[in-house]
Amino acid sequence: MQLWHEQSHRYHTEMLDFKKLTAEAMDGLRNEHSVLFKDLEGAAVRVDRMEREMDYVEAQTSPRACANKADKVVEQGTWGLESRGEEEQEEDWEELHSRVSDCVEIISGIRSVKILKRVGSPKGMWTRDPRSSKVYVFNETSGDSLYQFNSVRDFSRSPGVTGSRQIRLPSEWSGPGSAVYNGYLYYIQQAADMDIEVVKYDLLSGSVTDVTMFPVESHATVYSLNPETVADLAADDEGLWLLYANSDSEPNINLAKMDPATLDIEQIWDTRCPRENAEAAFVVCGTVYVVYNTRLASRSRVQCLFDVNDMVISQEAPLIYFPRRYGAHASLKYNPEEKQLYGWDDGYQIIYRLTMKRKLLV
């Protein structure tokens, strides 16, 4: 019994010593964690300061985006249009020009950035209907369903896509190039013969209201850094637009003005903005802004502009660098009511608030 008591006392003493050493080690770890956390906070501040300095240096030293002039493009025979006289074509052009020149604003810079959340795969698309508060999320680069939220706030507060209304479409959408405009979803469907097929879907009734075929010479992607984007639909103050490539050998991005009611093609332009190293594009007031990057994702920047009304000159072309990077933009969608861009960057959903100014030639 005496031996047992001695051993028990020794074990108890060793246990107390071990407990004391453990408590001291935990205190040391907590102190080191606090120091490390402060160091990380300091590093984040320095990185943020360095990013702002980089923005300033790039704004002072980088060349402005190239602003290309709009030339009339004669519609191809594939549209089944009859040949008309030069005078009649000129009258049609003047009528179209007056119809697309009502909006007179150009982007002057990015005012603020809001990183909302991260949900889904590295590539996808999200946007808001300019005529309502509803938000639509397209996860990945193809599928037959999308997710609808009542507002941006509901989307930001929900874990993942829970709390959303899942909408199943009658056919698969291809690429993050869809657009939501005035209660309708416009999405790209890859046709069997490699033509581009645009589908108009009524989000209220849940039915397809129109489909149009967009003939191209061969299968091609509109942006070389996002090969999943077969074509890109965009909506702005002037209506519905389609960005596409006519063939894989064609170096530039083409632009088509579409009638959102009938899906008829009203006019086609060669933007002369190269597809090489392009990752996304968007349209504001009839001006196409093409965003470029590098194969190893760095800082996205607007490097080429094209204005269908020929009211933007190179001297006023904005120098826009997107301030924060995660990977590369899979999509950028403009909302004309809010004057904001909805970006999908490596699975992060980001809102870019823009500052605007009047075009100099107005």
CSV table of N, CA and C in Angstrom, one decimal, residues 119-126 137-147 161 172-178 226 228-229 330-331 344 346-347 349:
chain,number,residue,atom,x,y,z
A,119,VAL,N,-19.3,30.9,-54.8
A,119,VAL,CA,-20.2,29.8,-55.0
A,119,VAL,C,-20.0,29.2,-56.4
A,120,GLY,N,-20.0,27.9,-56.4
A,120,GLY,CA,-19.9,27.2,-57.7
A,120,GLY,C,-18.5,27.0,-58.2
A,121,SER,N,-18.4,26.8,-59.5
A,121,SER,CA,-17.2,26.4,-60.1
A,121,SER,C,-16.4,27.6,-60.5
A,122,PRO,N,-15.1,27.4,-60.9
A,122,PRO,CA,-14.3,28.6,-61.3
A,122,PRO,C,-14.9,29.4,-62.5
A,123,LYS,N,-15.7,28.8,-63.3
A,123,LYS,CA,-16.3,29.5,-64.4
A,123,LYS,C,-17.8,29.4,-64.3
A,124,GLY,N,-18.4,30.5,-64.7
A,124,GLY,CA,-19.9,30.6,-64.6
A,124,GLY,C,-20.3,32.1,-65.0
A,125,MET,N,-21.6,32.4,-64.7
A,125,MET,CA,-22.1,33.7,-64.9
A,125,MET,C,-23.2,34.0,-64.0
A,126,TRP,N,-23.3,35.3,-63.6
A,126,TRP,CA,-24.4,35.8,-62.8
A,126,TRP,C,-24.8,37.2,-63.3
A,137,VAL,N,-28.2,33.0,-61.6
A,137,VAL,CA,-26.9,32.4,-61.4
A,137,VAL,C,-26.8,31.2,-62.4
A,138,PHE,N,-25.7,31.2,-63.2
A,138,PHE,CA,-25.5,30.1,-64.1
A,138,PHE,C,-24.1,29.5,-63.7
A,139,ASN,N,-24.2,28.3,-63.0
A,139,ASN,CA,-23.0,27.7,-62.5
A,139,ASN,C,-22.4,26.8,-63.6
A,140,GLU,N,-21.0,26.9,-63.7
A,140,GLU,CA,-20.2,26.1,-64.7
A,140,GLU,C,-20.4,26.7,-66.1
A,141,THR,N,-20.1,26.0,-67.2
A,141,THR,CA,-20.1,26.5,-68.5
A,141,THR,C,-21.1,25.9,-69.4
A,142,SER,N,-21.9,25.0,-68.9
A,142,SER,CA,-23.1,24.4,-69.6
A,142,SER,C,-24.0,23.8,-68.7
A,143,GLY,N,-25.2,23.6,-69.1
A,143,GLY,CA,-26.2,22.9,-68.2
A,143,GLY,C,-27.6,23.2,-68.7
A,144,ASP,N,-28.6,22.6,-68.0
A,144,ASP,CA,-30.0,22.8,-68.4
A,144,ASP,C,-30.8,23.5,-67.3
A,145,SER,N,-30.1,24.1,-66.3
A,145,SER,CA,-30.8,24.8,-65.2
A,145,SER,C,-30.0,26.0,-64.8
A,146,LEU,N,-30.7,26.9,-64.1
A,146,LEU,CA,-30.1,28.1,-63.5
A,146,LEU,C,-30.8,28.4,-62.2
A,147,TYR,N,-30.3,29.3,-61.4
A,147,TYR,CA,-30.9,29.6,-60.1
A,147,TYR,C,-31.3,31.0,-60.0
A,161,VAL,N,-26.4,28.0,-53.1
A,161,VAL,CA,-27.6,28.4,-53.8
A,161,VAL,C,-28.9,28.0,-53.1
A,172,GLU,N,-30.1,22.7,-73.2
A,172,GLU,CA,-28.9,23.1,-72.5
A,172,GLU,C,-28.4,24.5,-73.1
A,173,TRP,N,-28.0,25.3,-72.1
A,173,TRP,CA,-27.2,26.5,-72.5
A,173,TRP,C,-25.7,26.2,-72.6
A,174,SER,N,-25.1,26.9,-73.5
A,174,SER,CA,-23.7,26.6,-73.8
A,174,SER,C,-22.8,27.8,-73.6
A,175,GLY,N,-21.9,27.8,-72.6
A,175,GLY,CA,-21.0,28.9,-72.3
A,175,GLY,C,-21.7,29.9,-71.4
A,176,PRO,N,-20.8,30.7,-70.7
A,176,PRO,CA,-21.3,31.8,-69.8
A,176,PRO,C,-21.7,33.0,-70.6
A,177,GLY,N,-22.4,32.9,-71.7
A,177,GLY,CA,-22.7,34.1,-72.5
A,177,GLY,C,-24.2,34.4,-72.6
A,178,SER,N,-25.0,34.0,-71.5
A,178,SER,CA,-26.4,34.3,-71.5
A,178,SER,C,-26.7,35.7,-71.1
A,226,ASN,N,-11.2,32.2,-72.9
A,226,ASN,CA,-12.4,31.5,-72.4
A,226,ASN,C,-13.0,30.7,-73.6
A,228,GLU,N,-14.8,28.3,-73.7
A,228,GLU,CA,-16.2,27.8,-73.6
A,228,GLU,C,-17.2,28.8,-74.1
A,229,THR,N,-16.8,30.0,-74.3
A,229,THR,CA,-17.8,31.1,-74.7
A,229,THR,C,-17.9,31.0,-76.2
A,330,ALA,N,-14.6,34.9,-66.1
A,330,ALA,CA,-15.3,34.0,-67.0
A,330,ALA,C,-16.4,34.8,-67.7
A,331,SER,N,-16.9,35.8,-67.1
A,331,SER,CA,-18.0,36.6,-67.7
A,331,SER,C,-18.1,38.0,-67.0
A,344,TRP,N,-17.8,37.2,-62.8
A,344,TRP,CA,-17.5,35.9,-62.2
A,344,TRP,C,-16.1,35.7,-62.4
A,346,ASP,N,-13.1,33.3,-61.0
A,346,ASP,CA,-12.6,32.1,-60.3
A,346,ASP,C,-13.5,31.6,-59.2
A,347,GLY,N,-14.8,31.7,-59.5
A,347,GLY,CA,-15.9,31.2,-58.6
A,347,GLY,C,-16.3,32.3,-57.7
A,349,GLN,N,-18.2,35.9,-57.0
A,349,GLN,CA,-19.2,36.8,-57.6
A,349,GLN,C,-18.8,38.2,-57.1
